[in-house]
Short mmCIF file of N, CA and C in Angstrom, two decimals:
data_model
loop_
_atom_site.label_atom_id
_atom_site.label_comp_id
_atom_site.label_asym_id
_atom_site.label_seq_id
_atom_site.Cartn_x
_atom_site.Cartn_y
_atom_site.Cartn_z
N MET A 1458 87.28 100.63 94.92
CA MET A 1458 88.36 99.88 94.34
C MET A 1458 88.86 100.63 93.11
N VAL A 1459 90.18 100.72 93.02
CA VAL A 1459 90.78 101.48 91.93
C VAL A 1459 91.84 100.64 91.24
N ALA A 1460 91.79 100.63 89.90
CA ALA A 1460 92.82 99.98 89.09
C ALA A 1460 93.52 101.05 88.27
N PHE A 1461 94.83 101.18 88.48
CA PHE A 1461 95.64 102.10 87.69
C PHE A 1461 96.37 101.29 86.62
N GLY A 1462 96.03 101.51 85.35
CA GLY A 1462 96.69 100.82 84.25
C GLY A 1462 96.06 99.47 83.94
N ASP A 1463 96.36 98.96 82.76
CA ASP A 1463 95.79 97.71 82.28
C ASP A 1463 96.18 96.50 83.13
N ALA A 1464 97.40 96.49 83.66
CA ALA A 1464 97.87 95.34 84.45
C ALA A 1464 97.07 95.16 85.74
N ALA A 1465 96.41 96.21 86.21
CA ALA A 1465 95.65 96.14 87.45
C ALA A 1465 94.20 95.72 87.25
N VAL A 1466 93.74 95.67 86.01
CA VAL A 1466 92.34 95.33 85.74
C VAL A 1466 91.98 93.92 86.23
N PRO A 1467 92.82 92.89 86.00
CA PRO A 1467 92.48 91.56 86.54
C PRO A 1467 92.38 91.54 88.07
N VAL A 1468 93.19 92.33 88.73
CA VAL A 1468 93.13 92.42 90.19
C VAL A 1468 91.81 93.04 90.61
N LEU A 1469 91.41 94.11 89.94
CA LEU A 1469 90.13 94.76 90.22
C LEU A 1469 88.97 93.77 90.02
N LYS A 1470 89.04 93.00 88.98
CA LYS A 1470 88.00 92.01 88.69
C LYS A 1470 87.90 90.98 89.82
N LEU A 1471 89.04 90.46 90.27
CA LEU A 1471 89.04 89.50 91.38
C LEU A 1471 88.47 90.12 92.65
N TRP A 1472 88.89 91.35 92.93
CA TRP A 1472 88.40 92.02 94.13
C TRP A 1472 86.89 92.22 94.07
N THR A 1473 86.38 92.69 92.95
CA THR A 1473 84.94 92.96 92.86
C THR A 1473 84.13 91.67 92.98
N GLU A 1474 84.66 90.57 92.44
CA GLU A 1474 83.96 89.29 92.54
C GLU A 1474 83.93 88.75 93.96
N SER A 1475 84.86 89.19 94.79
CA SER A 1475 84.93 88.68 96.17
C SER A 1475 84.05 89.45 97.14
N VAL A 1476 83.46 90.55 96.70
CA VAL A 1476 82.64 91.39 97.57
C VAL A 1476 81.19 90.93 97.53
N SER A 1477 80.57 90.88 98.68
CA SER A 1477 79.16 90.51 98.78
C SER A 1477 78.31 91.52 98.01
N SER A 1478 77.26 91.02 97.39
CA SER A 1478 76.36 91.90 96.63
C SER A 1478 75.62 92.88 97.55
N ARG A 1479 75.63 92.63 98.86
CA ARG A 1479 74.97 93.53 99.81
C ARG A 1479 75.83 94.75 100.15
N CYS A 1480 77.11 94.69 99.81
CA CYS A 1480 78.02 95.81 100.12
C CYS A 1480 78.01 96.84 99.00
N PRO A 1481 77.91 98.11 99.34
CA PRO A 1481 78.02 99.14 98.31
C PRO A 1481 79.45 99.13 97.75
N LEU A 1482 79.55 99.28 96.45
CA LEU A 1482 80.85 99.16 95.80
C LEU A 1482 81.00 100.20 94.71
N ARG A 1483 82.15 100.87 94.71
CA ARG A 1483 82.49 101.81 93.65
C ARG A 1483 83.83 101.37 93.06
N THR A 1484 83.93 101.47 91.75
CA THR A 1484 85.19 101.13 91.10
C THR A 1484 85.61 102.26 90.18
N LEU A 1485 86.91 102.34 89.97
CA LEU A 1485 87.49 103.33 89.08
C LEU A 1485 88.64 102.69 88.34
N ARG A 1486 88.63 102.85 87.03
CA ARG A 1486 89.77 102.45 86.19
C ARG A 1486 90.38 103.72 85.64
N ALA A 1487 91.67 103.88 85.88
CA ALA A 1487 92.38 105.07 85.41
C ALA A 1487 93.74 104.66 84.88
N ARG A 1488 94.25 105.42 83.94
CA ARG A 1488 95.59 105.12 83.40
C ARG A 1488 96.65 105.37 84.47
N ARG A 1489 96.53 106.50 85.18
CA ARG A 1489 97.51 106.92 86.17
C ARG A 1489 96.79 107.55 87.36
N ALA A 1490 97.54 107.77 88.43
CA ALA A 1490 97.02 108.49 89.59
C ALA A 1490 97.21 109.98 89.32
N ASP A 1491 96.45 110.49 88.37
CA ASP A 1491 96.56 111.90 87.98
C ASP A 1491 95.51 112.72 88.72
N GLU A 1492 95.41 113.99 88.38
CA GLU A 1492 94.49 114.90 89.08
C GLU A 1492 93.04 114.43 89.02
N SER A 1493 92.60 113.92 87.88
CA SER A 1493 91.19 113.51 87.76
C SER A 1493 90.91 112.26 88.60
N ALA A 1494 91.83 111.31 88.62
CA ALA A 1494 91.64 110.11 89.45
C ALA A 1494 91.66 110.47 90.93
N LEU A 1495 92.57 111.36 91.31
CA LEU A 1495 92.65 111.77 92.72
C LEU A 1495 91.42 112.58 93.12
N ALA A 1496 90.84 113.32 92.20
CA ALA A 1496 89.61 114.07 92.49
C ALA A 1496 88.47 113.11 92.81
N VAL A 1497 88.40 112.01 92.09
CA VAL A 1497 87.37 110.99 92.38
C VAL A 1497 87.59 110.42 93.78
N LEU A 1498 88.85 110.12 94.11
CA LEU A 1498 89.15 109.60 95.46
C LEU A 1498 88.75 110.61 96.53
N HIS A 1499 88.98 111.89 96.29
CA HIS A 1499 88.59 112.93 97.25
C HIS A 1499 87.08 112.92 97.47
N CYS A 1500 86.32 112.77 96.39
CA CYS A 1500 84.85 112.71 96.51
C CYS A 1500 84.44 111.49 97.33
N TRP A 1501 85.06 110.37 97.06
CA TRP A 1501 84.74 109.15 97.81
C TRP A 1501 85.06 109.34 99.29
N LEU A 1502 86.19 109.97 99.58
CA LEU A 1502 86.57 110.19 100.98
C LEU A 1502 85.61 111.14 101.68
N ALA A 1503 85.12 112.13 100.97
CA ALA A 1503 84.17 113.08 101.56
C ALA A 1503 82.88 112.39 101.99
N GLU A 1504 82.54 111.30 101.32
CA GLU A 1504 81.32 110.55 101.63
C GLU A 1504 81.57 109.32 102.50
N ALA A 1505 82.81 109.06 102.85
CA ALA A 1505 83.17 107.84 103.58
C ALA A 1505 82.55 107.81 104.97
N ARG A 1506 82.17 106.62 105.37
CA ARG A 1506 81.60 106.39 106.70
C ARG A 1506 82.35 105.24 107.37
N VAL A 1507 82.03 104.97 108.62
CA VAL A 1507 82.66 103.87 109.34
C VAL A 1507 82.49 102.58 108.55
N GLY A 1508 83.58 101.83 108.41
CA GLY A 1508 83.56 100.58 107.66
C GLY A 1508 84.02 100.73 106.22
N TRP A 1509 84.25 101.96 105.78
CA TRP A 1509 84.71 102.24 104.42
C TRP A 1509 86.10 101.67 104.22
N ARG A 1510 86.36 101.13 103.04
CA ARG A 1510 87.67 100.60 102.69
C ARG A 1510 88.06 101.06 101.30
N LEU A 1511 89.36 101.18 101.05
CA LEU A 1511 89.88 101.56 99.74
C LEU A 1511 90.89 100.51 99.31
N MET A 1512 90.73 100.03 98.10
CA MET A 1512 91.66 99.05 97.54
C MET A 1512 92.27 99.65 96.29
N LEU A 1513 93.60 99.72 96.25
CA LEU A 1513 94.33 100.33 95.15
C LEU A 1513 95.22 99.29 94.48
N ALA A 1514 95.11 99.15 93.18
CA ALA A 1514 95.97 98.24 92.43
C ALA A 1514 96.59 99.00 91.27
N GLY A 1515 97.86 98.74 91.02
CA GLY A 1515 98.54 99.40 89.90
C GLY A 1515 100.02 99.46 90.13
N SER A 1516 100.69 100.25 89.31
CA SER A 1516 102.15 100.39 89.45
C SER A 1516 102.46 101.02 90.80
N GLU A 1517 103.67 100.74 91.28
CA GLU A 1517 104.10 101.27 92.57
C GLU A 1517 103.97 102.79 92.62
N VAL A 1518 104.33 103.46 91.54
CA VAL A 1518 104.25 104.91 91.47
C VAL A 1518 102.82 105.39 91.73
N ASP A 1519 101.87 104.82 91.01
CA ASP A 1519 100.48 105.27 91.13
C ASP A 1519 99.87 104.91 92.48
N VAL A 1520 100.16 103.72 92.96
CA VAL A 1520 99.62 103.29 94.25
C VAL A 1520 100.17 104.16 95.38
N LEU A 1521 101.47 104.47 95.34
CA LEU A 1521 102.05 105.32 96.37
C LEU A 1521 101.47 106.74 96.34
N VAL A 1522 101.29 107.28 95.15
CA VAL A 1522 100.72 108.62 95.02
C VAL A 1522 99.30 108.64 95.59
N ALA A 1523 98.48 107.70 95.17
CA ALA A 1523 97.09 107.66 95.63
C ALA A 1523 97.02 107.42 97.14
N ARG A 1524 97.83 106.51 97.63
CA ARG A 1524 97.84 106.19 99.05
C ARG A 1524 98.22 107.42 99.89
N SER A 1525 99.29 108.12 99.48
CA SER A 1525 99.70 109.29 100.25
C SER A 1525 98.65 110.39 100.20
N GLU A 1526 97.98 110.51 99.06
CA GLU A 1526 96.93 111.52 98.91
C GLU A 1526 95.73 111.24 99.82
N VAL A 1527 95.28 110.00 99.85
CA VAL A 1527 94.09 109.70 100.66
C VAL A 1527 94.41 109.73 102.15
N VAL A 1528 95.64 109.38 102.52
CA VAL A 1528 96.03 109.48 103.94
C VAL A 1528 96.09 110.95 104.34
N ALA A 1529 96.64 111.79 103.48
CA ALA A 1529 96.69 113.23 103.77
C ALA A 1529 95.28 113.81 103.86
N TYR A 1530 94.36 113.22 103.14
CA TYR A 1530 92.97 113.69 103.12
C TYR A 1530 92.17 113.18 104.33
N GLY A 1531 92.71 112.19 105.05
CA GLY A 1531 92.04 111.74 106.27
C GLY A 1531 91.82 110.25 106.42
N ALA A 1532 92.12 109.46 105.39
CA ALA A 1532 91.98 108.00 105.52
C ALA A 1532 93.05 107.48 106.47
N VAL A 1533 92.80 106.36 107.10
CA VAL A 1533 93.79 105.74 107.99
C VAL A 1533 94.30 104.46 107.35
N GLU A 1534 95.49 104.04 107.76
CA GLU A 1534 96.16 102.88 107.18
C GLU A 1534 95.28 101.64 107.14
N ALA A 1535 94.53 101.40 108.20
CA ALA A 1535 93.71 100.18 108.30
C ALA A 1535 92.61 100.14 107.24
N GLU A 1536 92.30 101.27 106.62
CA GLU A 1536 91.24 101.33 105.61
C GLU A 1536 91.74 101.08 104.20
N ILE A 1537 93.06 100.94 104.04
CA ILE A 1537 93.64 100.88 102.70
C ILE A 1537 94.34 99.54 102.45
N ARG A 1538 94.06 98.96 101.30
CA ARG A 1538 94.74 97.75 100.86
C ARG A 1538 95.34 98.06 99.50
N ILE A 1539 96.58 97.60 99.28
CA ILE A 1539 97.22 97.88 97.99
C ILE A 1539 97.75 96.60 97.35
N TYR A 1540 97.84 96.66 96.03
CA TYR A 1540 98.43 95.58 95.25
C TYR A 1540 99.26 96.23 94.16
N VAL A 1541 100.56 95.95 94.15
CA VAL A 1541 101.48 96.57 93.19
C VAL A 1541 101.71 95.63 92.02
N THR A 1542 101.49 96.14 90.81
CA THR A 1542 101.66 95.34 89.60
C THR A 1542 103.03 95.49 88.96
N SER A 1543 103.74 96.58 89.23
CA SER A 1543 105.09 96.78 88.69
C SER A 1543 105.86 97.77 89.55
N THR A 1544 107.17 97.60 89.54
CA THR A 1544 108.03 98.47 90.35
C THR A 1544 109.14 99.13 89.54
N ASP A 1545 109.01 99.13 88.22
CA ASP A 1545 110.09 99.67 87.39
C ASP A 1545 110.23 101.20 87.49
N ARG A 1546 109.11 101.91 87.64
CA ARG A 1546 109.16 103.37 87.80
C ARG A 1546 109.13 103.71 89.29
N LYS A 1547 109.89 104.72 89.65
CA LYS A 1547 109.90 105.17 91.04
C LYS A 1547 109.80 106.69 91.07
N ARG A 1548 109.19 107.17 92.14
CA ARG A 1548 109.21 108.60 92.44
C ARG A 1548 110.32 108.80 93.45
N VAL A 1549 111.18 109.79 93.21
CA VAL A 1549 112.34 110.03 94.07
C VAL A 1549 112.26 111.47 94.60
N TYR A 1550 112.27 111.59 95.92
CA TYR A 1550 112.15 112.89 96.59
C TYR A 1550 113.54 113.48 96.82
N CYS A 1551 113.74 114.70 96.37
CA CYS A 1551 115.01 115.40 96.58
C CYS A 1551 114.93 116.23 97.87
N PRO A 1552 115.77 115.92 98.86
CA PRO A 1552 115.74 116.69 100.11
C PRO A 1552 116.32 118.10 99.95
N GLN A 1553 117.05 118.31 98.87
CA GLN A 1553 117.67 119.61 98.61
C GLN A 1553 116.63 120.65 98.19
N CYS A 1554 115.83 120.30 97.15
CA CYS A 1554 114.88 121.29 96.61
C CYS A 1554 113.42 120.86 96.79
N ARG A 1555 113.20 119.70 97.38
CA ARG A 1555 111.86 119.16 97.66
C ARG A 1555 111.05 118.82 96.41
N THR A 1556 111.74 118.57 95.31
CA THR A 1556 111.08 118.15 94.08
C THR A 1556 110.98 116.64 94.05
N VAL A 1557 109.91 116.13 93.47
CA VAL A 1557 109.78 114.69 93.28
C VAL A 1557 109.99 114.41 91.79
N THR A 1558 110.95 113.55 91.50
CA THR A 1558 111.30 113.17 90.14
C THR A 1558 110.84 111.74 89.91
N GLU A 1559 110.17 111.50 88.79
CA GLU A 1559 109.76 110.15 88.44
C GLU A 1559 110.74 109.61 87.41
N ALA A 1560 111.24 108.38 87.65
CA ALA A 1560 112.23 107.80 86.74
C ALA A 1560 112.13 106.28 86.74
N VAL A 1561 112.57 105.68 85.65
CA VAL A 1561 112.71 104.23 85.59
C VAL A 1561 114.06 103.94 86.23
N CYS A 1562 114.04 103.29 87.40
CA CYS A 1562 115.27 103.05 88.14
C CYS A 1562 115.05 101.97 89.19
N VAL A 1563 116.13 101.60 89.85
CA VAL A 1563 116.08 100.67 90.98
C VAL A 1563 116.75 101.35 92.16
N THR A 1564 116.50 100.84 93.36
CA THR A 1564 117.17 101.42 94.52
C THR A 1564 118.68 101.23 94.38
N GLY A 1565 119.43 102.22 94.84
CA GLY A 1565 120.88 102.21 94.72
C GLY A 1565 121.37 102.92 93.47
N GLN A 1566 120.51 103.07 92.49
CA GLN A 1566 120.86 103.73 91.24
C GLN A 1566 120.80 105.26 91.44
N ARG A 1567 121.45 105.99 90.55
CA ARG A 1567 121.44 107.44 90.61
C ARG A 1567 120.49 107.99 89.56
N VAL A 1568 119.78 109.06 89.92
CA VAL A 1568 118.90 109.77 88.99
C VAL A 1568 119.18 111.26 89.13
N ALA A 1569 118.90 112.00 88.08
CA ALA A 1569 119.07 113.46 88.11
C ALA A 1569 117.77 114.09 88.59
N CYS A 1570 117.87 114.96 89.58
CA CYS A 1570 116.70 115.66 90.10
C CYS A 1570 116.17 116.63 89.04
N GLU A 1571 114.87 116.58 88.79
CA GLU A 1571 114.26 117.49 87.82
C GLU A 1571 114.17 118.92 88.32
N GLY A 1572 114.32 119.12 89.63
CA GLY A 1572 114.24 120.46 90.20
C GLY A 1572 115.57 121.18 90.19
N CYS A 1573 116.57 120.60 90.86
CA CYS A 1573 117.86 121.29 91.00
C CYS A 1573 118.96 120.69 90.14
N GLY A 1574 118.68 119.57 89.50
CA GLY A 1574 119.68 118.95 88.64
C GLY A 1574 120.72 118.12 89.37
N GLY A 1575 120.59 118.04 90.70
CA GLY A 1575 121.55 117.27 91.48
C GLY A 1575 121.44 115.77 91.22
N SER A 1576 122.49 115.07 91.54
CA SER A 1576 122.52 113.61 91.40
C SER A 1576 122.03 112.99 92.70
N LEU A 1577 120.99 112.16 92.59
CA LEU A 1577 120.39 111.53 93.77
C LEU A 1577 120.55 110.01 93.70
N ARG A 1578 121.02 109.43 94.79
CA ARG A 1578 121.03 107.97 94.89
C ARG A 1578 119.68 107.57 95.46
N VAL A 1579 119.00 106.64 94.80
CA VAL A 1579 117.67 106.21 95.22
C VAL A 1579 117.84 105.28 96.42
N ASP A 1580 117.40 105.75 97.58
CA ASP A 1580 117.50 104.99 98.82
C ASP A 1580 116.37 103.96 98.90
N THR A 1581 116.51 103.00 99.79
CA THR A 1581 115.46 102.00 99.98
C THR A 1581 114.30 102.54 100.83
N HIS A 1582 114.51 103.66 101.50
CA HIS A 1582 113.47 104.24 102.35
C HIS A 1582 112.38 104.90 101.50
N VAL A 1583 111.14 104.55 101.78
CA VAL A 1583 110.00 105.15 101.07
C VAL A 1583 109.27 106.07 102.04
N SER A 1584 109.09 107.31 101.65
CA SER A 1584 108.32 108.25 102.45
C SER A 1584 106.84 108.05 102.15
N ARG A 1585 106.09 107.64 103.12
CA ARG A 1585 104.65 107.48 102.92
C ARG A 1585 103.99 108.82 102.69
N ARG A 1586 104.50 109.83 103.36
CA ARG A 1586 103.92 111.17 103.22
C ARG A 1586 104.05 111.70 101.81
N HIS A 1587 105.22 111.52 101.21
CA HIS A 1587 105.47 112.02 99.86
C HIS A 1587 105.13 110.99 98.78
N GLY A 1588 104.93 109.75 99.18
CA GLY A 1588 104.69 108.70 98.20
C GLY A 1588 105.87 108.54 97.28
N ALA A 1589 107.09 108.63 97.84
CA ALA A 1589 108.30 108.60 97.02
C ALA A 1589 109.46 108.01 97.81
N TYR A 1590 110.42 107.51 97.05
CA TYR A 1590 111.67 107.04 97.65
C TYR A 1590 112.51 108.25 98.00
N LEU A 1591 113.32 108.14 99.03
CA LEU A 1591 114.20 109.23 99.42
C LEU A 1591 115.41 109.25 98.49
N GLY A 1592 115.70 110.41 97.96
CA GLY A 1592 116.92 110.60 97.17
C GLY A 1592 118.01 111.10 98.09
N VAL A 1593 119.18 110.49 98.00
CA VAL A 1593 120.30 110.86 98.87
C VAL A 1593 121.35 111.59 98.05
N CYS A 1594 121.72 112.78 98.53
CA CYS A 1594 122.75 113.58 97.87
C CYS A 1594 124.08 113.25 98.52
N ASP A 1595 124.81 112.30 97.92
CA ASP A 1595 126.12 111.99 98.52
C ASP A 1595 127.21 111.98 97.47
#
């Protein structure tokens, strides 16, 4: 079970209280889904066995990043449960230069790509592979 940010801590607490004491349990509290948090998830995945589950709570940005990372590493959808605490920040994928830009925005809004500087309209489509919303160059 992973909590990204302070807003996810109460969710983590509820989840841990609902698990039987007979079940092995690991928890992680991290500010963001950064390299060190993802490294911990990689270690957990390397040791995963049948029946393993991952629960991610936090901002949409962090949950999407962690989810895409663990799926790329070999986890399957049925093993992952998510809880989003906020949606104000979004990761936006630029199809032009393949850069992912993080911004405070809503779908339909325009953001400047950090890679090529192009103007991207934030689409409602979320790429699970990239853990980001699709940016549309129109």
